Amino acid sequence: MLLYLAKRAAGLVGVLLAMSVTLFALQDIIPADPARAAMGPNAPRMLVEAKRRDMGLDQSVVTRYCRYMRNVTRGDLGESVHTHNPVVRDLAHFMPASMELALTALVLGVSFGGVLAMAQAAGPRVDQALRLALIVATSAPIFLVGLLLSLLFWYRLGWLPGGGRITPDDFRLGPTGFMILDGILSGQGRLVANAIEHLLLPALTLALPIAVAIGRSLTSSLLDVYRQSYIRTARAKGLTELRVLLHHTLRNAAGPALSMLGLQVAVLFNNLLIVERLFSWPGLGLYTVQAFAAADLPAVLGVALVVAVTYLATAAVIDVVRAILDPRLGLR
Amino acid sequence: MQRIGRIVIALAALFAMISVARATTPAGGVKVLRVAYNEDVSTFDPDDAIILFGLDAARVLYEGLVQYRPGSTEIEGWLAKSWTVSPDGRTYTFTLRDGVTFHDGRPMTAADVLASFTRRRSPNLPLSYFLDGIQNMSAPDPRTFVITMTTQQPAFIDRLASPWAPKVIGPGALVDHAGKDQGVGWLNEHADGTGPFSLVEFTRGQRYVLRRNPSYWGAPPYFEKIEILIVPNVGQQMLMLQRGELDILEHGYPFDQLERLPAGLKLDAHDALSLEMAYFNRTKALRDPAVREAVLTAINPDGWLADAFGHFATKARSLYPKAMLGAPEPVRFPTDFGAARRIIAGAGPISLEIGYTDEEAPVQQRVAEFMVSLLKQIGVVATVRVIPLDQESSLINDLQHAPDIWLAQDYPDAAHPATQVGVFFQTDAALNLFGYSNPQVDSLAARAAEMTDVAQRDRTYVAISRILFADRAFIPLADIKDVIVYRDSLVDLNTRPALPWAVDYGTIRRR
């Protein structure tokens, strides 16, 4: 296990180095001007040139890269051009919202996917109806799904909020930045309920593609496992169907679904950008969009690093869980 | 199956209860004004950034010495109750209002004005150039503030009335929270001004809250609280406005939907200081003067303006917005399409690229689509390229790969024509995107900048406009109105041409 984790950590460092080099090279190619963005559109060119020197943009890309990496090792990701804050501080501010949304979407997606798969594996009648539902769900682009959910449940029916993270009057910034957790820690039940209300539509939008992918993958694994002789033996021994499912079938069928979950995490990060904008969700997606518009390269780099670390860490966790569920796979 | 049915019914009942509870709770209450910005305000520090979203909030947090009157570009006193200019035009003496206090209760004196202006002049702050040309500043007594210029600059008072002009910042920020960065870090997300509202909450990405300042020196505002939500999607803002979750949509309501607003909404369409212009990149296909002439025939605003913007735009009369300078005669575009076709046919296949920034896409896409269609009529194949806003200023670095026609609706710093020329047209001007340079224009601009006779000054600026148009470098297209959509219960918005996308939170009230 330790060797595996060490290998993963080394891989992570390698990926981060490669990504930072690529992003720095791209910065040099893209004709964006962070100095102009910092000084404003109307500032005289002389002042912009002075700012360029001040930001070190007149130095070679290699010099800037070395300085950046030196600062990164000290936990300093630079200062955002747009917010004028240290990027680390901005990430700490925006990340909990994205994490809360992503985690909720994952939980919903895996739950729905599991239910779908088990329902499909249960019988052909359910299978037909669900197959149709899956085709519809996978065909629609995520922004359309989000838009339809928003128009129906917020605009038409008024059942759920259409955007934001909390109803303003209830808003209290807590210690963790996770609204639900902060609400629980501070004993404010109404805040928790309000936060959940706001989470439902964006999380559901993000969860649907995950549910479909997990559902399909798990269904075919379940059907395979159900055909195995040890399942017949378990049933012949008189075990209940639920016990057969939980103890003998699901555990052996979970491997491919977990691999699919790893892929879905990457898709989830991409979809976050769209869904956060659609639902005015104050997370990393909003921060990234604003950073792009302001040639805010330190912020863009910071977000890219965080997303890469999160993705690689998630992939490692999934590998470990797979190995625990099926020791034959081991940790490689 | 029955169990699932029961769960569905239970969930529906729960949602229905939530929606009833929400419907009976007034959105924010009667004395709360709720607005939305498309993006975060980068900073409320009045010296540290040019902001567009957030100008209306900034101007009720901080106040300057002078301001533009509502609905006009005339200047009136603000924190200065009066001012005089010396006979040589170099010395401005401001007499400050009595009884003005900062949000923390400390009284405002001329020393605070001096401290704020001194900070603004720091070369590391982006807006320091607003105070270029100052020789000396002093506060001879607590109610008097004096500025002496190195040379006469009639546009100076306009620069002080600009939305981005220096504001008076309190000692709570400049002394108590000065830190090692002149208070830049603290002022990023806090405010210490003299305005009718104070900033009580700044949560990036979510919302800002302004609360009425009980010790404000002027008329107290109607609203007790302003809630500003960050809603990046204009479509969602429109729906929120219709549902009563927002009171005002300050920018971005689609022009094609303005003629049929839903019940309960009204609009305020007023002149703005931003002119719709086309920049000609004269280094590629438009290098040939005859081709420029033919292209100009096709993009004549007479051919598309009414269809694109209805009565929310008028054809430009010069390269200055009409709220800044009323030119006596309209710009004359060539109108002979037959001649234009013959020129293009003779010049060989001509293809052009029309560009604009993503931030201006809602307006420029409409203009560009009409232009593409009209250019096709004279045999020119035109395509459209949208580039990120942050790359606009870099166009000059590679003109061979820049678009042939650039569409933009940018803002000058103030309502004086000198700021329009200084930002767009002079050699090396910040938004002279294709690097146009004409010594005659520079010379006329330098002379006009010192003129105190307004009629003579305006004639000179109109002459500059004619030269620029004759060179087919900058093409004035349209004065497009700034449109604000709001709930019809609101009155006294007091918009100002020089204040983009903004109402006056200090005067607006609910009927």
PDB file of C-alpha atoms in Angstrom, chain A residues 36-257:
ATOM      1  CA  ARG A  36      -3.203  45.665 -19.319  1.00  0.00           C
ATOM      2  CA  ALA A  37      -5.897  43.690 -17.510  1.00  0.00           C
ATOM      3  CA  ALA A  38      -4.499  44.838 -14.172  1.00  0.00           C
ATOM      4  CA  MET A  39      -4.227  48.482 -15.191  1.00  0.00           C
ATOM      5  CA  GLY A  40      -7.577  48.813 -16.968  1.00  0.00           C
ATOM      6  CA  PRO A  41      -8.450  49.387 -20.624  1.00  0.00           C
ATOM      7  CA  ASN A  42      -7.881  53.136 -20.672  1.00  0.00           C
ATOM      8  CA  ALA A  43      -4.570  53.370 -18.799  1.00  0.00           C
ATOM      9  CA  PRO A  44      -1.747  54.982 -20.790  1.00  0.00           C
ATOM     10  CA  ARG A  45       0.695  52.530 -22.372  1.00  0.00           C
ATOM     11  CA  MET A  46       3.586  53.857 -20.262  1.00  0.00           C
ATOM     12  CA  LEU A  47       1.850  52.835 -17.039  1.00  0.00           C
ATOM     13  CA  VAL A  48       1.037  49.430 -18.494  1.00  0.00           C
ATOM     14  CA  GLU A  49       4.692  48.898 -19.424  1.00  0.00           C
ATOM     15  CA  ALA A  50       5.723  49.794 -15.882  1.00  0.00           C
ATOM     16  CA  LYS A  51       3.178  47.308 -14.537  1.00  0.00           C
ATOM     17  CA  ARG A  52       4.501  44.676 -16.942  1.00  0.00           C
ATOM     18  CA  ARG A  53       7.978  45.096 -15.473  1.00  0.00           C
ATOM     19  CA  ASP A  54       6.531  45.107 -11.980  1.00  0.00           C
ATOM     20  CA  MET A  55       4.777  41.773 -12.657  1.00  0.00           C
ATOM     21  CA  GLY A  56       7.969  40.342 -14.116  1.00  0.00           C
ATOM     22  CA  LEU A  57       6.302  39.816 -17.485  1.00  0.00           C
ATOM     23  CA  ASP A  58       9.278  41.349 -19.283  1.00  0.00           C
ATOM     24  CA  GLN A  59      11.397  38.384 -18.181  1.00  0.00           C
ATOM     25  CA  SER A  60      11.813  35.149 -20.105  1.00  0.00           C
ATOM     26  CA  VAL A  61       9.217  32.433 -19.694  1.00  0.00           C
ATOM     27  CA  VAL A  62      11.865  30.148 -18.144  1.00  0.00           C
ATOM     28  CA  THR A  63      12.738  32.714 -15.473  1.00  0.00           C
ATOM     29  CA  ARG A  64       9.064  33.276 -14.703  1.00  0.00           C
ATOM     30  CA  TYR A  65       8.398  29.543 -14.549  1.00  0.00           C
ATOM     31  CA  CYS A  66      11.282  28.911 -12.150  1.00  0.00           C
ATOM     32  CA  ARG A  67      10.114  31.750  -9.898  1.00  0.00           C
ATOM     33  CA  TYR A  68       6.535  30.460  -9.996  1.00  0.00           C
ATOM     34  CA  MET A  69       7.549  26.922  -9.071  1.00  0.00           C
ATOM     35  CA  ARG A  70       9.788  28.204  -6.284  1.00  0.00           C
ATOM     36  CA  ASN A  71       6.806  30.085  -4.867  1.00  0.00           C
ATOM     37  CA  VAL A  72       4.521  27.072  -5.320  1.00  0.00           C
ATOM     38  CA  THR A  73       6.795  25.000  -3.104  1.00  0.00           C
ATOM     39  CA  ARG A  74       6.205  27.638  -0.417  1.00  0.00           C
ATOM     40  CA  GLY A  75       2.437  27.430  -0.895  1.00  0.00           C
ATOM     41  CA  ASP A  76       2.280  30.728  -2.775  1.00  0.00           C
ATOM     42  CA  LEU A  77       0.330  30.542  -6.044  1.00  0.00           C
ATOM     43  CA  GLY A  78       0.690  34.250  -6.753  1.00  0.00           C
ATOM     44  CA  GLU A  79      -1.855  37.054  -6.690  1.00  0.00           C
ATOM     45  CA  SER A  80      -5.031  37.100  -8.731  1.00  0.00           C
ATOM     46  CA  VAL A  81      -5.186  39.907 -11.292  1.00  0.00           C
ATOM     47  CA  HIS A  82      -8.965  40.037 -11.018  1.00  0.00           C
ATOM     48  CA  THR A  83      -9.625  39.796  -7.279  1.00  0.00           C
ATOM     49  CA  HIS A  84      -6.269  41.239  -6.145  1.00  0.00           C
ATOM     50  CA  ASN A  85      -6.175  38.491  -3.490  1.00  0.00           C
ATOM     51  CA  PRO A  86      -3.622  35.700  -3.061  1.00  0.00           C
ATOM     52  CA  VAL A  87      -4.796  32.847  -5.291  1.00  0.00           C
ATOM     53  CA  VAL A  88      -4.545  30.421  -2.372  1.00  0.00           C
ATOM     54  CA  ARG A  89      -7.037  32.542  -0.448  1.00  0.00           C
ATOM     55  CA  ASP A  90      -9.396  32.699  -3.417  1.00  0.00           C
ATOM     56  CA  LEU A  91      -9.205  28.948  -3.900  1.00  0.00           C
ATOM     57  CA  ALA A  92      -9.998  28.406  -0.232  1.00  0.00           C
ATOM     58  CA  HIS A  93     -13.004  30.694  -0.666  1.00  0.00           C
ATOM     59  CA  PHE A  94     -14.419  29.221  -3.872  1.00  0.00           C
ATOM     60  CA  MET A  95     -13.428  25.568  -3.546  1.00  0.00           C
ATOM     61  CA  PRO A  96     -15.819  24.481  -0.761  1.00  0.00           C
ATOM     62  CA  ALA A  97     -18.830  25.456  -2.901  1.00  0.00           C
ATOM     63  CA  SER A  98     -17.579  23.355  -5.810  1.00  0.00           C
ATOM     64  CA  MET A  99     -16.590  20.470  -3.564  1.00  0.00           C
ATOM     65  CA  GLU A 100     -19.974  20.472  -1.852  1.00  0.00           C
ATOM     66  CA  LEU A 101     -21.745  20.457  -5.200  1.00  0.00           C
ATOM     67  CA  ALA A 102     -19.446  17.828  -6.727  1.00  0.00           C
ATOM     68  CA  LEU A 103     -19.686  15.517  -3.726  1.00  0.00           C
ATOM     69  CA  THR A 104     -23.469  15.802  -3.632  1.00  0.00           C
ATOM     70  CA  ALA A 105     -23.631  15.098  -7.363  1.00  0.00           C
ATOM     71  CA  LEU A 106     -21.392  12.070  -6.942  1.00  0.00           C
ATOM     72  CA  VAL A 107     -23.480  10.683  -4.085  1.00  0.00           C
ATOM     73  CA  LEU A 108     -26.698  11.267  -6.036  1.00  0.00           C
ATOM     74  CA  GLY A 109     -25.189   9.915  -9.263  1.00  0.00           C
ATOM     75  CA  VAL A 110     -23.846   6.743  -7.655  1.00  0.00           C
ATOM     76  CA  SER A 111     -27.097   6.196  -5.733  1.00  0.00           C
ATOM     77  CA  PHE A 112     -29.295   6.691  -8.787  1.00  0.00           C
ATOM     78  CA  GLY A 113     -26.907   4.595 -10.877  1.00  0.00           C
ATOM     79  CA  GLY A 114     -27.013   1.791  -8.329  1.00  0.00           C
ATOM     80  CA  VAL A 115     -30.805   1.858  -8.136  1.00  0.00           C
ATOM     81  CA  LEU A 116     -31.046   1.915 -11.938  1.00  0.00           C
ATOM     82  CA  ALA A 117     -28.667  -1.003 -12.282  1.00  0.00           C
ATOM     83  CA  MET A 118     -30.417  -3.100  -9.677  1.00  0.00           C
ATOM     84  CA  ALA A 119     -33.809  -2.329 -11.184  1.00  0.00           C
ATOM     85  CA  GLN A 120     -32.523  -3.235 -14.638  1.00  0.00           C
ATOM     86  CA  ALA A 121     -30.982  -6.437 -13.366  1.00  0.00           C
ATOM     87  CA  ALA A 122     -34.283  -7.270 -11.624  1.00  0.00           C
ATOM     88  CA  GLY A 123     -36.397  -7.831 -14.709  1.00  0.00           C
ATOM     89  CA  PRO A 124     -36.855  -7.179 -18.422  1.00  0.00           C
ATOM     90  CA  ARG A 125     -40.000  -5.010 -18.073  1.00  0.00           C
ATOM     91  CA  VAL A 126     -38.202  -2.451 -15.935  1.00  0.00           C
ATOM     92  CA  ASP A 127     -35.186  -2.871 -18.201  1.00  0.00           C
ATOM     93  CA  GLN A 128     -37.081  -1.655 -21.294  1.00  0.00           C
ATOM     94  CA  ALA A 129     -38.509   1.432 -19.595  1.00  0.00           C
ATOM     95  CA  LEU A 130     -35.190   2.367 -18.032  1.00  0.00           C
ATOM     96  CA  ARG A 131     -33.268   1.766 -21.240  1.00  0.00           C
ATOM     97  CA  LEU A 132     -35.476   4.376 -22.927  1.00  0.00           C
ATOM     98  CA  ALA A 133     -34.995   6.796 -20.033  1.00  0.00           C
ATOM     99  CA  LEU A 134     -31.221   6.304 -20.232  1.00  0.00           C
ATOM    100  CA  ILE A 135     -31.137   7.022 -23.948  1.00  0.00           C
ATOM    101  CA  VAL A 136     -33.098  10.258 -23.418  1.00  0.00           C
ATOM    102  CA  ALA A 137     -30.901  11.325 -20.496  1.00  0.00           C
ATOM    103  CA  THR A 138     -27.615  10.644 -22.267  1.00  0.00           C
ATOM    104  CA  SER A 139     -28.725  12.331 -25.491  1.00  0.00           C
ATOM    105  CA  ALA A 140     -29.418  15.741 -23.928  1.00  0.00           C
ATOM    106  CA  PRO A 141     -26.524  18.144 -23.394  1.00  0.00           C
ATOM    107  CA  ILE A 142     -26.019  19.003 -19.752  1.00  0.00           C
ATOM    108  CA  PHE A 143     -26.893  22.682 -20.126  1.00  0.00           C
ATOM    109  CA  LEU A 144     -30.238  21.704 -21.639  1.00  0.00           C
ATOM    110  CA  VAL A 145     -30.985  19.299 -18.818  1.00  0.00           C
ATOM    111  CA  GLY A 146     -30.074  21.991 -16.283  1.00  0.00           C
ATOM    112  CA  LEU A 147     -32.125  24.597 -18.080  1.00  0.00           C
ATOM    113  CA  LEU A 148     -35.192  22.363 -18.252  1.00  0.00           C
ATOM    114  CA  LEU A 149     -34.929  21.407 -14.585  1.00  0.00           C
ATOM    115  CA  SER A 150     -34.513  25.061 -13.654  1.00  0.00           C
ATOM    116  CA  LEU A 151     -37.438  26.248 -15.769  1.00  0.00           C
ATOM    117  CA  LEU A 152     -39.708  23.547 -14.414  1.00  0.00           C
ATOM    118  CA  PHE A 153     -38.863  23.363 -10.716  1.00  0.00           C
ATOM    119  CA  TRP A 154     -37.889  27.011 -10.164  1.00  0.00           C
ATOM    120  CA  TYR A 155     -39.525  29.245 -12.741  1.00  0.00           C
ATOM    121  CA  ARG A 156     -42.804  27.392 -13.332  1.00  0.00           C
ATOM    122  CA  LEU A 157     -43.496  25.502 -10.136  1.00  0.00           C
ATOM    123  CA  GLY A 158     -41.466  27.577  -7.691  1.00  0.00           C
ATOM    124  CA  TRP A 159     -40.596  24.471  -5.716  1.00  0.00           C
ATOM    125  CA  LEU A 160     -36.835  24.964  -5.625  1.00  0.00           C
ATOM    126  CA  PRO A 161     -34.466  27.951  -5.898  1.00  0.00           C
ATOM    127  CA  GLY A 162     -33.144  28.648  -9.382  1.00  0.00           C
ATOM    128  CA  GLY A 163     -29.669  29.741  -8.409  1.00  0.00           C
ATOM    129  CA  GLY A 164     -27.201  30.705  -5.740  1.00  0.00           C
ATOM    130  CA  ARG A 165     -26.053  28.724  -2.776  1.00  0.00           C
ATOM    131  CA  ILE A 166     -28.254  30.021  -0.026  1.00  0.00           C
ATOM    132  CA  THR A 167     -31.210  32.372   0.367  1.00  0.00           C
ATOM    133  CA  PRO A 168     -29.527  35.638   1.233  1.00  0.00           C
ATOM    134  CA  ASP A 169     -31.470  36.321   4.421  1.00  0.00           C
ATOM    135  CA  ASP A 170     -30.248  33.032   5.865  1.00  0.00           C
ATOM    136  CA  PHE A 171     -26.693  33.489   4.790  1.00  0.00           C
ATOM    137  CA  ARG A 172     -24.010  33.024   7.434  1.00  0.00           C
ATOM    138  CA  LEU A 173     -20.454  32.292   6.426  1.00  0.00           C
ATOM    139  CA  GLY A 174     -19.291  29.309   8.472  1.00  0.00           C
ATOM    140  CA  PRO A 175     -15.871  27.973   9.395  1.00  0.00           C
ATOM    141  CA  THR A 176     -15.648  25.243   6.736  1.00  0.00           C
ATOM    142  CA  GLY A 177     -17.322  26.926   3.777  1.00  0.00           C
ATOM    143  CA  PHE A 178     -19.480  23.808   3.328  1.00  0.00           C
ATOM    144  CA  MET A 179     -22.959  25.204   3.905  1.00  0.00           C
ATOM    145  CA  ILE A 180     -24.556  21.974   5.075  1.00  0.00           C
ATOM    146  CA  LEU A 181     -21.701  21.168   7.418  1.00  0.00           C
ATOM    147  CA  ASP A 182     -21.598  24.736   8.735  1.00  0.00           C
ATOM    148  CA  GLY A 183     -25.339  24.624   9.320  1.00  0.00           C
ATOM    149  CA  ILE A 184     -25.003  21.383  11.282  1.00  0.00           C
ATOM    150  CA  LEU A 185     -22.004  22.663  13.268  1.00  0.00           C
ATOM    151  CA  SER A 186     -23.799  25.857  14.197  1.00  0.00           C
ATOM    152  CA  GLY A 187     -27.061  24.066  14.911  1.00  0.00           C
ATOM    153  CA  GLN A 188     -29.010  26.050  12.312  1.00  0.00           C
ATOM    154  CA  GLY A 189     -31.445  23.516  10.900  1.00  0.00           C
ATOM    155  CA  ARG A 190     -33.058  26.092   8.627  1.00  0.00           C
ATOM    156  CA  LEU A 191     -29.697  26.891   7.047  1.00  0.00           C
ATOM    157  CA  VAL A 192     -29.102  23.196   6.379  1.00  0.00           C
ATOM    158  CA  ALA A 193     -32.530  22.820   4.762  1.00  0.00           C
ATOM    159  CA  ASN A 194     -31.973  25.962   2.720  1.00  0.00           C
ATOM    160  CA  ALA A 195     -28.571  24.805   1.552  1.00  0.00           C
ATOM    161  CA  ILE A 196     -29.979  21.418   0.523  1.00  0.00           C
ATOM    162  CA  GLU A 197     -32.780  23.135  -1.390  1.00  0.00           C
ATOM    163  CA  HIS A 198     -30.227  25.152  -3.347  1.00  0.00           C
ATOM    164  CA  LEU A 199     -28.071  22.111  -3.985  1.00  0.00           C
ATOM    165  CA  LEU A 200     -30.787  19.913  -5.430  1.00  0.00           C
ATOM    166  CA  LEU A 201     -31.152  21.241  -8.975  1.00  0.00           C
ATOM    167  CA  PRO A 202     -27.465  21.761  -9.844  1.00  0.00           C
ATOM    168  CA  ALA A 203     -26.487  18.515  -8.144  1.00  0.00           C
ATOM    169  CA  LEU A 204     -29.228  16.615  -9.942  1.00  0.00           C
ATOM    170  CA  THR A 205     -28.103  18.105 -13.272  1.00  0.00           C
ATOM    171  CA  LEU A 206     -24.556  16.945 -12.627  1.00  0.00           C
ATOM    172  CA  ALA A 207     -25.670  13.595 -11.235  1.00  0.00           C
ATOM    173  CA  LEU A 208     -27.729  12.427 -14.214  1.00  0.00           C
ATOM    174  CA  PRO A 209     -24.835  11.601 -16.581  1.00  0.00           C
ATOM    175  CA  ILE A 210     -23.001   9.922 -13.721  1.00  0.00           C
ATOM    176  CA  ALA A 211     -26.072   7.867 -12.853  1.00  0.00           C
ATOM    177  CA  VAL A 212     -26.487   6.794 -16.448  1.00  0.00           C
ATOM    178  CA  ALA A 213     -22.840   5.782 -16.839  1.00  0.00           C
ATOM    179  CA  ILE A 214     -22.645   3.982 -13.516  1.00  0.00           C
ATOM    180  CA  GLY A 215     -26.037   2.385 -14.076  1.00  0.00           C
ATOM    181  CA  ARG A 216     -25.089   0.955 -17.457  1.00  0.00           C
ATOM    182  CA  SER A 217     -21.733  -0.318 -16.288  1.00  0.00           C
ATOM    183  CA  LEU A 218     -23.094  -1.831 -13.103  1.00  0.00           C
ATOM    184  CA  THR A 219     -26.037  -3.433 -14.899  1.00  0.00           C
ATOM    185  CA  SER A 220     -23.872  -5.448 -17.250  1.00  0.00           C
ATOM    186  CA  SER A 221     -21.564  -6.478 -14.372  1.00  0.00           C
ATOM    187  CA  LEU A 222     -24.514  -7.497 -12.232  1.00  0.00           C
ATOM    188  CA  LEU A 223     -26.000  -9.585 -15.034  1.00  0.00           C
ATOM    189  CA  ASP A 224     -22.623 -11.288 -15.511  1.00  0.00           C
ATOM    190  CA  VAL A 225     -22.251 -12.056 -11.832  1.00  0.00           C
ATOM    191  CA  TYR A 226     -25.834 -13.277 -11.526  1.00  0.00           C
ATOM    192  CA  ARG A 227     -24.952 -15.953 -14.092  1.00  0.00           C
ATOM    193  CA  GLN A 228     -22.105 -17.280 -11.956  1.00  0.00           C
ATOM    194  CA  SER A 229     -22.519 -20.679 -10.275  1.00  0.00           C
ATOM    195  CA  TYR A 230     -21.727 -19.369  -6.772  1.00  0.00           C
ATOM    196  CA  ILE A 231     -24.821 -17.161  -6.981  1.00  0.00           C
ATOM    197  CA  ARG A 232     -26.948 -20.217  -7.790  1.00  0.00           C
ATOM    198  CA  THR A 233     -25.323 -21.942  -4.841  1.00  0.00           C
ATOM    199  CA  ALA A 234     -26.074 -19.019  -2.550  1.00  0.00           C
ATOM    200  CA  ARG A 235     -29.712 -18.995  -3.621  1.00  0.00           C
ATOM    201  CA  ALA A 236     -29.907 -22.792  -3.250  1.00  0.00           C
ATOM    202  CA  LYS A 237     -28.653 -22.401   0.327  1.00  0.00           C
ATOM    203  CA  GLY A 238     -31.759 -20.317   0.968  1.00  0.00           C
ATOM    204  CA  LEU A 239     -30.180 -16.832   1.240  1.00  0.00           C
ATOM    205  CA  THR A 240     -32.582 -13.950   0.716  1.00  0.00           C
ATOM    206  CA  GLU A 241     -32.329 -12.094  -2.579  1.00  0.00           C
ATOM    207  CA  LEU A 242     -31.149  -8.952  -0.737  1.00  0.00           C
ATOM    208  CA  ARG A 243     -28.381 -10.881   0.999  1.00  0.00           C
ATOM    209  CA  VAL A 244     -27.326 -12.441  -2.300  1.00  0.00           C
ATOM    210  CA  LEU A 245     -27.205  -8.999  -3.864  1.00  0.00           C
ATOM    211  CA  LEU A 246     -25.307  -7.231  -1.096  1.00  0.00           C
ATOM    212  CA  HIS A 247     -22.899  -9.970  -0.048  1.00  0.00           C
ATOM    213  CA  HIS A 248     -22.204 -11.909  -3.196  1.00  0.00           C
ATOM    214  CA  THR A 249     -23.240  -9.961  -6.277  1.00  0.00           C
ATOM    215  CA  LEU A 250     -22.637  -6.255  -5.710  1.00  0.00           C
ATOM    216  CA  ARG A 251     -19.172  -6.649  -4.268  1.00  0.00           C
ATOM    217  CA  ASN A 252     -17.985  -8.683  -7.252  1.00  0.00           C
ATOM    218  CA  ALA A 253     -19.753  -6.509  -9.798  1.00  0.00           C
ATOM    219  CA  ALA A 254     -18.531  -3.160  -8.439  1.00  0.00           C
ATOM    220  CA  GLY A 255     -15.091  -3.132 -10.091  1.00  0.00           C
ATOM    221  CA  PRO A 256     -16.047  -1.895 -13.586  1.00  0.00           C
ATOM    222  CA  ALA A 257     -18.512   0.594 -12.092  1.00  0.00           C
TER     223      ALA A 257
END
